[in-house]
Tab-separated table of C-alpha atoms and ligand atoms in Angstrom:
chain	number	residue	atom	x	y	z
A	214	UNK	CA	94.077	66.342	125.191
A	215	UNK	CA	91.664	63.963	123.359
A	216	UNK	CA	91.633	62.795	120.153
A	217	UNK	CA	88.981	61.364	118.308
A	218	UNK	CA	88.621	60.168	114.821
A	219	UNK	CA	84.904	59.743	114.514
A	220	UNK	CA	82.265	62.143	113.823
A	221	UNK	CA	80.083	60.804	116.874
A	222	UNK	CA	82.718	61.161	118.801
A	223	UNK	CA	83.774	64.544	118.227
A	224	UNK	CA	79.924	65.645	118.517
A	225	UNK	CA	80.198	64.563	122.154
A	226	UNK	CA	83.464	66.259	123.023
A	227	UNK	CA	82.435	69.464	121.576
A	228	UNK	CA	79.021	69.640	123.267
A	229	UNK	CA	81.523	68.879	126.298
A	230	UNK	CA	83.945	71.596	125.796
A	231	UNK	CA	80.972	74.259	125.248
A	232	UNK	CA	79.237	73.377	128.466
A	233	UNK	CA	79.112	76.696	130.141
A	234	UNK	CA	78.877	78.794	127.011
A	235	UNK	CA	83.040	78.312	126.423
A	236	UNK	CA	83.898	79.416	122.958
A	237	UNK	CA	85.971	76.771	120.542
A	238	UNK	CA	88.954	77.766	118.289
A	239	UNK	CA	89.605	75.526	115.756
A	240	UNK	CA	92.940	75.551	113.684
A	241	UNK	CA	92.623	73.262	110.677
A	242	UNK	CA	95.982	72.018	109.472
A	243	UNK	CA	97.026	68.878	107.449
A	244	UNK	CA	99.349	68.074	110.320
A	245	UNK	CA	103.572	66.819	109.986
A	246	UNK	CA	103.034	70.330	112.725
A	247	UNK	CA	106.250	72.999	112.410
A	248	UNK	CA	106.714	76.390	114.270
A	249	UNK	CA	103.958	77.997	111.634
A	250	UNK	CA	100.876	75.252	112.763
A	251	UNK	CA	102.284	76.007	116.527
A	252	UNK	CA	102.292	79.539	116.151
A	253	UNK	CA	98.671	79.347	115.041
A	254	UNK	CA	97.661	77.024	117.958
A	255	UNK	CA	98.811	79.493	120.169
A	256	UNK	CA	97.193	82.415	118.857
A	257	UNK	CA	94.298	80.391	119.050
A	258	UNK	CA	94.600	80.024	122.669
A	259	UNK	CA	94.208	83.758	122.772
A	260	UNK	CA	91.043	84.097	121.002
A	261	UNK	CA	89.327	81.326	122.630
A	262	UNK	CA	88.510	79.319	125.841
A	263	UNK	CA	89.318	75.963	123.976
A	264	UNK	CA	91.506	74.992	121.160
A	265	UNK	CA	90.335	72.449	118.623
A	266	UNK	CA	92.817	71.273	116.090
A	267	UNK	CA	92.639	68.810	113.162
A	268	UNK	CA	94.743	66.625	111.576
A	269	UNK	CA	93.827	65.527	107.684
A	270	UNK	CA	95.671	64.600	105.074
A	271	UNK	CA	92.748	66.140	102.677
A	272	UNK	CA	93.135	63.847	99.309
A	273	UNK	CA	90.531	66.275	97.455
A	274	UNK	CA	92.946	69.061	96.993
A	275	UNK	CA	95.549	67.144	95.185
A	276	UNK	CA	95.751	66.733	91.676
A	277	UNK	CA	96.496	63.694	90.211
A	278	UNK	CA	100.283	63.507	90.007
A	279	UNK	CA	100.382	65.258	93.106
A	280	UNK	CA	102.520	64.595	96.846
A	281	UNK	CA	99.046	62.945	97.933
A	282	UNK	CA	101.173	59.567	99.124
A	283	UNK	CA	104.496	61.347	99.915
A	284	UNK	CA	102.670	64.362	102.128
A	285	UNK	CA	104.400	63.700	105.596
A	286	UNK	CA	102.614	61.634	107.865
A	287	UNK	CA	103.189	62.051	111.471
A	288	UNK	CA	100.048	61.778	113.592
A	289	UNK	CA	102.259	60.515	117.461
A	290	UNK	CA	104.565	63.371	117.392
A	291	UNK	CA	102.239	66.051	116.100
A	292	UNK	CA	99.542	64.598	118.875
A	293	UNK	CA	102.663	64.632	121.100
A	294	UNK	CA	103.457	68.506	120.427
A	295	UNK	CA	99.798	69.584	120.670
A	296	UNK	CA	99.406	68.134	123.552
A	297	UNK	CA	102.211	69.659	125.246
A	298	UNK	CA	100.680	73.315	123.516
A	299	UNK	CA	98.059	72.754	125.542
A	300	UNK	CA	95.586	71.748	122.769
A	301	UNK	CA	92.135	70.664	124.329
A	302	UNK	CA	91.063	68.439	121.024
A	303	UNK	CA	92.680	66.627	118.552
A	304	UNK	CA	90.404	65.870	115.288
A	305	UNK	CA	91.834	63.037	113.365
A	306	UNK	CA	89.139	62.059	110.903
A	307	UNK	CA	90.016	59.400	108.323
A	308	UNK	CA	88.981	59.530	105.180
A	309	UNK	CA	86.711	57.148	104.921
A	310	UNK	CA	85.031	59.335	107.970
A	311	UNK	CA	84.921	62.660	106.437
A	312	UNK	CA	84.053	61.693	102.702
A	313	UNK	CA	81.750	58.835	103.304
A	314	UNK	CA	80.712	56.710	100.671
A	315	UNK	CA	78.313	58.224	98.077
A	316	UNK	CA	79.849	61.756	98.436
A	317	UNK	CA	79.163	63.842	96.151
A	318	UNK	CA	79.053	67.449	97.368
A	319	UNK	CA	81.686	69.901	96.278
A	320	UNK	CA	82.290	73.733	97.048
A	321	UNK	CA	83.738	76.002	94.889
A	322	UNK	CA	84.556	80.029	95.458
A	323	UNK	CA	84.513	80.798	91.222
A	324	UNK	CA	86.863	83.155	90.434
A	325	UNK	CA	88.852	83.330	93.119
A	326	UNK	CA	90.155	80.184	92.421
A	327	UNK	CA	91.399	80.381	88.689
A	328	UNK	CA	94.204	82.297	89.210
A	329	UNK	CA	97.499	82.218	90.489
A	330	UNK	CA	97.686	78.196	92.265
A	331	UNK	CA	94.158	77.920	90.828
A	332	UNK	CA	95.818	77.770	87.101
A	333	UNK	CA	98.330	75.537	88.022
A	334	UNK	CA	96.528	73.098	90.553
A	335	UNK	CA	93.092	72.867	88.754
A	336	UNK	CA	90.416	71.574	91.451
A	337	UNK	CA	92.590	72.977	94.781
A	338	UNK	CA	90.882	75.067	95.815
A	339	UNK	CA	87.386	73.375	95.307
A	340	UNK	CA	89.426	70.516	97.805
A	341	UNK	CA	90.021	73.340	100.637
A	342	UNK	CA	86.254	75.349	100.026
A	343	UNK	CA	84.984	71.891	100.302
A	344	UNK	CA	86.539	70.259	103.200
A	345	UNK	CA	87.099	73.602	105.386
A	346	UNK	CA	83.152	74.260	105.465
A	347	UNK	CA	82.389	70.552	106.226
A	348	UNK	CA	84.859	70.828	109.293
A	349	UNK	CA	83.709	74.387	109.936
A	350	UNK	CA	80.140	72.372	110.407
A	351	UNK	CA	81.596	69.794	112.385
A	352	UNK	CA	83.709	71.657	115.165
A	353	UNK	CA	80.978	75.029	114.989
A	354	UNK	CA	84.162	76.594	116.059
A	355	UNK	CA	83.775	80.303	117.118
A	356	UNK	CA	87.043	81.575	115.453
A	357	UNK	CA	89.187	80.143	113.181
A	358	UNK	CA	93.139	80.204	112.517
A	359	UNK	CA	94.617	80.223	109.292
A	360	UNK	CA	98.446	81.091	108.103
A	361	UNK	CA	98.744	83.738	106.145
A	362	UNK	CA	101.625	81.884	104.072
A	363	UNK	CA	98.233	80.214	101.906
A	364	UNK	CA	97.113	84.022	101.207
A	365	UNK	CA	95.166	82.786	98.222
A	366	UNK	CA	93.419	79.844	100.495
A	367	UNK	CA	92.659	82.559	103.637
A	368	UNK	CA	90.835	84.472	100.748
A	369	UNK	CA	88.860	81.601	99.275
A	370	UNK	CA	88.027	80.895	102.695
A	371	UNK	CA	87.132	84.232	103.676
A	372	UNK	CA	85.119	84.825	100.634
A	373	UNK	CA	83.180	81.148	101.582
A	374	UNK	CA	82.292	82.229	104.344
A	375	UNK	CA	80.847	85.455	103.707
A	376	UNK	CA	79.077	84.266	100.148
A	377	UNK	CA	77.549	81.340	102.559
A	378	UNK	CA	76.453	83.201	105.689
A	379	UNK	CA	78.402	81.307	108.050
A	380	UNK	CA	77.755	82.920	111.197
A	381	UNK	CA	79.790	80.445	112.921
A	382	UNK	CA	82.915	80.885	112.670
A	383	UNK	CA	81.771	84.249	110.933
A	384	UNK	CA	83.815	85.993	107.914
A	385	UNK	CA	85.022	88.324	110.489
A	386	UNK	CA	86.156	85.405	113.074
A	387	UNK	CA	88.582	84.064	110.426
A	388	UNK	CA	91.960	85.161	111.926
A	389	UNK	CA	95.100	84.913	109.439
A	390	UNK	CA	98.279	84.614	111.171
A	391	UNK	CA	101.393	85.770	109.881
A	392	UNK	CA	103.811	83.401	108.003
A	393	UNK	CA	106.030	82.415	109.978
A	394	UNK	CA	109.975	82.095	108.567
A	395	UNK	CA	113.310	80.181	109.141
A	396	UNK	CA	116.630	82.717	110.071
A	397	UNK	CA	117.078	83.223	106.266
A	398	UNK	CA	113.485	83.930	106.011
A	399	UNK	CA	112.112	81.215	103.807
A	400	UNK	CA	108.748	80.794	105.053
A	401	UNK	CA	107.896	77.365	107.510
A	402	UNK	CA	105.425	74.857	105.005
A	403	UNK	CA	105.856	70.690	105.776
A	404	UNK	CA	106.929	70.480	102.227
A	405	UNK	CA	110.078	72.136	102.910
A	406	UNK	CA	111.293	69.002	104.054
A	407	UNK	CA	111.578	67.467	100.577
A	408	UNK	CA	114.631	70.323	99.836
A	409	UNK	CA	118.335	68.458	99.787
A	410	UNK	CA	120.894	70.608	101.418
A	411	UNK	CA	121.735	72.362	98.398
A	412	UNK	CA	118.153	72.949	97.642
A	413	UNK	CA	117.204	74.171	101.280
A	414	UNK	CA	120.382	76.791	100.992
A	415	UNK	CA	119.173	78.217	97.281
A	416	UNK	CA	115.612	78.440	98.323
A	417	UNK	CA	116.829	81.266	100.980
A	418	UNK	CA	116.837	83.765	97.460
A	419	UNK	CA	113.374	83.488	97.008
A	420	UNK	CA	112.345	85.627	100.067
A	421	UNK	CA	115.265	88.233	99.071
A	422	UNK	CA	114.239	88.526	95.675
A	423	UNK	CA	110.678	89.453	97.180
A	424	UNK	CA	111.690	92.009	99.856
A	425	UNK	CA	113.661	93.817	96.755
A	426	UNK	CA	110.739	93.395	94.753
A	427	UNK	CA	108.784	94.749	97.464
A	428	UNK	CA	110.979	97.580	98.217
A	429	UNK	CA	111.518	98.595	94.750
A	430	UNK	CA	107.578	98.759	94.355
A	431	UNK	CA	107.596	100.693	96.960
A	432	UNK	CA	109.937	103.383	95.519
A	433	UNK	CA	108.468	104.127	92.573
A	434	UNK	CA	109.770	101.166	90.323
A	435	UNK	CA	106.984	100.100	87.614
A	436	UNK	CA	105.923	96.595	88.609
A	437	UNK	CA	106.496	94.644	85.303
A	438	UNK	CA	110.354	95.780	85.917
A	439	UNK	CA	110.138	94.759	89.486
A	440	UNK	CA	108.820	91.591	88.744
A	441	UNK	CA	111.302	90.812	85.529
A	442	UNK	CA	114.363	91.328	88.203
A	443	UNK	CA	112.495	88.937	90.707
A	444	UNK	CA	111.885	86.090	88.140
A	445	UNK	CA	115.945	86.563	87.200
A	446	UNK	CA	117.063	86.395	90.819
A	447	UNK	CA	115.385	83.288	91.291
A	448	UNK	CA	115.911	81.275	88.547
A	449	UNK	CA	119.711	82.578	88.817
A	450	UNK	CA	119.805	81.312	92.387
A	451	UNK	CA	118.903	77.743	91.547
A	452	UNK	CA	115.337	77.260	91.184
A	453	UNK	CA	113.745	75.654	88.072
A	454	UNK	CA	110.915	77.233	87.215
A	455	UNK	CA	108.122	80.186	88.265
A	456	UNK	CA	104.636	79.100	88.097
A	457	UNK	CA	103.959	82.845	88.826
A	458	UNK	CA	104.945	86.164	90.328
A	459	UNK	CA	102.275	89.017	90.674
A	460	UNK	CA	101.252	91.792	92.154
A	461	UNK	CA	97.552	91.484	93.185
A	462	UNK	CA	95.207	93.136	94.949
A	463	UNK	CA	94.992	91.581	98.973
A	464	UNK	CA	91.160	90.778	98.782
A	465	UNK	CA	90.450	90.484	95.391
A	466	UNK	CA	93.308	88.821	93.763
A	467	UNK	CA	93.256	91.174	90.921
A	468	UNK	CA	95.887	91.373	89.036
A	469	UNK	CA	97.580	95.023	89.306
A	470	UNK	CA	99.973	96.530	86.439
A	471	UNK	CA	100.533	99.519	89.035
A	472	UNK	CA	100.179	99.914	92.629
A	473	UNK	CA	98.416	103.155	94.082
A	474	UNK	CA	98.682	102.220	97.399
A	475	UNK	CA	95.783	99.862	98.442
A	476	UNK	CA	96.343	96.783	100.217
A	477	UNK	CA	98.672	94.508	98.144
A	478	UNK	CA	100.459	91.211	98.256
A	479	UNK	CA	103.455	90.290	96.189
A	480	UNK	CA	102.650	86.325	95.558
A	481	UNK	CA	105.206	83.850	94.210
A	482	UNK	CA	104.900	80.298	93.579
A	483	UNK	CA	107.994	78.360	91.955
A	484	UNK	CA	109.879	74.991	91.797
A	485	UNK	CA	113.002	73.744	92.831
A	486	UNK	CA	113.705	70.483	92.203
A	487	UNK	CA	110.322	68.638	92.404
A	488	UNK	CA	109.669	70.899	95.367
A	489	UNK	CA	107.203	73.884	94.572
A	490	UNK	CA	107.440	76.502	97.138
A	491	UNK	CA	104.515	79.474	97.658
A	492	UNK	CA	105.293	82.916	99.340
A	493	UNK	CA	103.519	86.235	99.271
A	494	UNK	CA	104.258	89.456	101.034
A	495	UNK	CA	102.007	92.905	101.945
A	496	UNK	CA	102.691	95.657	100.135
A	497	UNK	CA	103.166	97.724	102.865
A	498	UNK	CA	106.164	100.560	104.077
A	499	UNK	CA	106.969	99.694	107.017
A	500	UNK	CA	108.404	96.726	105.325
A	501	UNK	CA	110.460	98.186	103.110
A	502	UNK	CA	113.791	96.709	102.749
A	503	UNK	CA	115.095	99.463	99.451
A	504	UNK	CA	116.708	97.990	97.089
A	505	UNK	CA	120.704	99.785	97.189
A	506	UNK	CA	120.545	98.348	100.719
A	507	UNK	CA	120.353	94.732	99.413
A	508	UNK	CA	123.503	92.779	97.646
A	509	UNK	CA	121.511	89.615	96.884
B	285	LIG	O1	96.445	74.767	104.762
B	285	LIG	C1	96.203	73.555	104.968
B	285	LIG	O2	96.912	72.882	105.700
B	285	LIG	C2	95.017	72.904	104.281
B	285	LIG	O3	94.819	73.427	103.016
B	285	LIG	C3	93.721	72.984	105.125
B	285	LIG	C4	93.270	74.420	105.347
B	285	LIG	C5	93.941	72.313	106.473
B	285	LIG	C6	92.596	72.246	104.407
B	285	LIG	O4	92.921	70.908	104.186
């Protein structure tokens, strides 16, 4: 694997690894790598002839009083792990190299980004738009890899690229990946790694309190009910606050007061401890967990 941290330099391996026509996946990640980034990378193997990754810790989409300095840093062992995945590239810009002096460019996907983690991490989302295009125009990747976990993110994304034209990757070459979940079914993210013990063991109830939630939508249950027994089940297990928990449409992110079967996601985002945790789940029956088979 090479890694390279300057924009020169990755111009030359990519014209490399294209010789021949080969076709690039890139799978952008913010690296300290877990089974979810791995799972991507090797999807990505599958829809490509080389895998690019990249590594950036990307300090335009976090707020102020943000994790900015406490987001894990771990560039050996993640370069270590991709390299063993068989990862062909490893793009490590710093910051200084992707937002060079004078920068003063910034993407935004209106709209899309007000709601849900939009409201409660003003200027996100503008971060992501912003720094996924410039390394979308750095790699020219032909396919892209994102986790599903960031459903909001994938959409921005997905929405970027079809508002902008970008024919490489193209809106329909953006590949979401499932989330990917511990045993108890709390979904992988690098910030799970600030939870205590306790903390890790309570945050288990937020993905039961979502499969009930999704299984009593699914039976007929009006959603402001659903949601009202979600909300109590996880504050009850231990967490501190809900930023929010909605039923929305998948592509749109409109809000939905009933659900008539079109594609949905249940999304959640609330905080234990200092830790704020993000899940979201399809609306979808063969799902279902009902709810009288649950005790949670
Ligand atoms: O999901 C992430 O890790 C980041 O938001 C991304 C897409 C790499 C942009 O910095």
């Amino acid at each position: 694997m090479q890694t390279v941290s300057t924009r020169a330099g990755l111009a030359k391996a990519v014209a490399g690894l294209k010789i021949g026509g080969k076709t690039l996946a890139l799978v952008p990640t913010m690296g300290a790598l877990h089974d979810g980034h791995m799972t991507l990378v090797r999807q990505a193997r599958a829809h490509a002839d080389h895998v690019v990754v990249s590594i950036f810790v990307n300090p335009m989409q976090f707020g102020a009083n943000e994790d900015l300095d406490a987001y894990p840093r771990q560039m050996d062992a993640d370069a270590r792990q991709l390299r063993t995945a068989g990862v062909d590239l490893l793009w490590a810009p710093t910051v200084a190299e992707m937002y060079p002096d004078g920068f003063a460019t910034t993407v935004s996907v209106a709209g899309l980004d007000r709601v849900l983690c939009g409201m409660h991490r003003p200027g996100h989302f503008d971060g992501v738009a912003t720094v996924v295009l410039k390394l979308f125009n750095q790699v020219r990747p032909d396919v892209a890899l994102f986790g599903e976990k960031d459903w909001q993110q994938l959409t921005i994304i997905r929405r970027m690229a079809r508002d902008l034209d970008l024919a490489q990757p193209h809106v329909d070459r953006i590949v979401g990946v499932s989330t990917v979940r511990e045993a108890d079914g709390l979904a992988m993210s690098s910030r799970n790694r600030y939870l205590s013990a306790d903390q890790r063991a309570q945050a288990a109830a937020l993905n039961r309190a979502m499969r009930l939630c999704v299984g009593a939508v699914l039976a007929g249950e009006a959603i402001g009910m659903a949601l009202d027994r979600l909300r109590r089940a996880v504050l009850a297990a231990g967490f501190d606050r809900i930023d929010y928990a909605d039923l929305r449409a998948a592509d749109t992110l409109d809000d939905l007061a009933q659900w008539h079967g079109g594609a949905a996601r249940l999304l959640v985002a609330a905080h234990i401890g200092r830790t704020r945790l993000i899940d979201n789940m399809a609306i979808d029956p063969a799902m279902a967990i009902m709810p009288q088979t649950e005790n949670a």
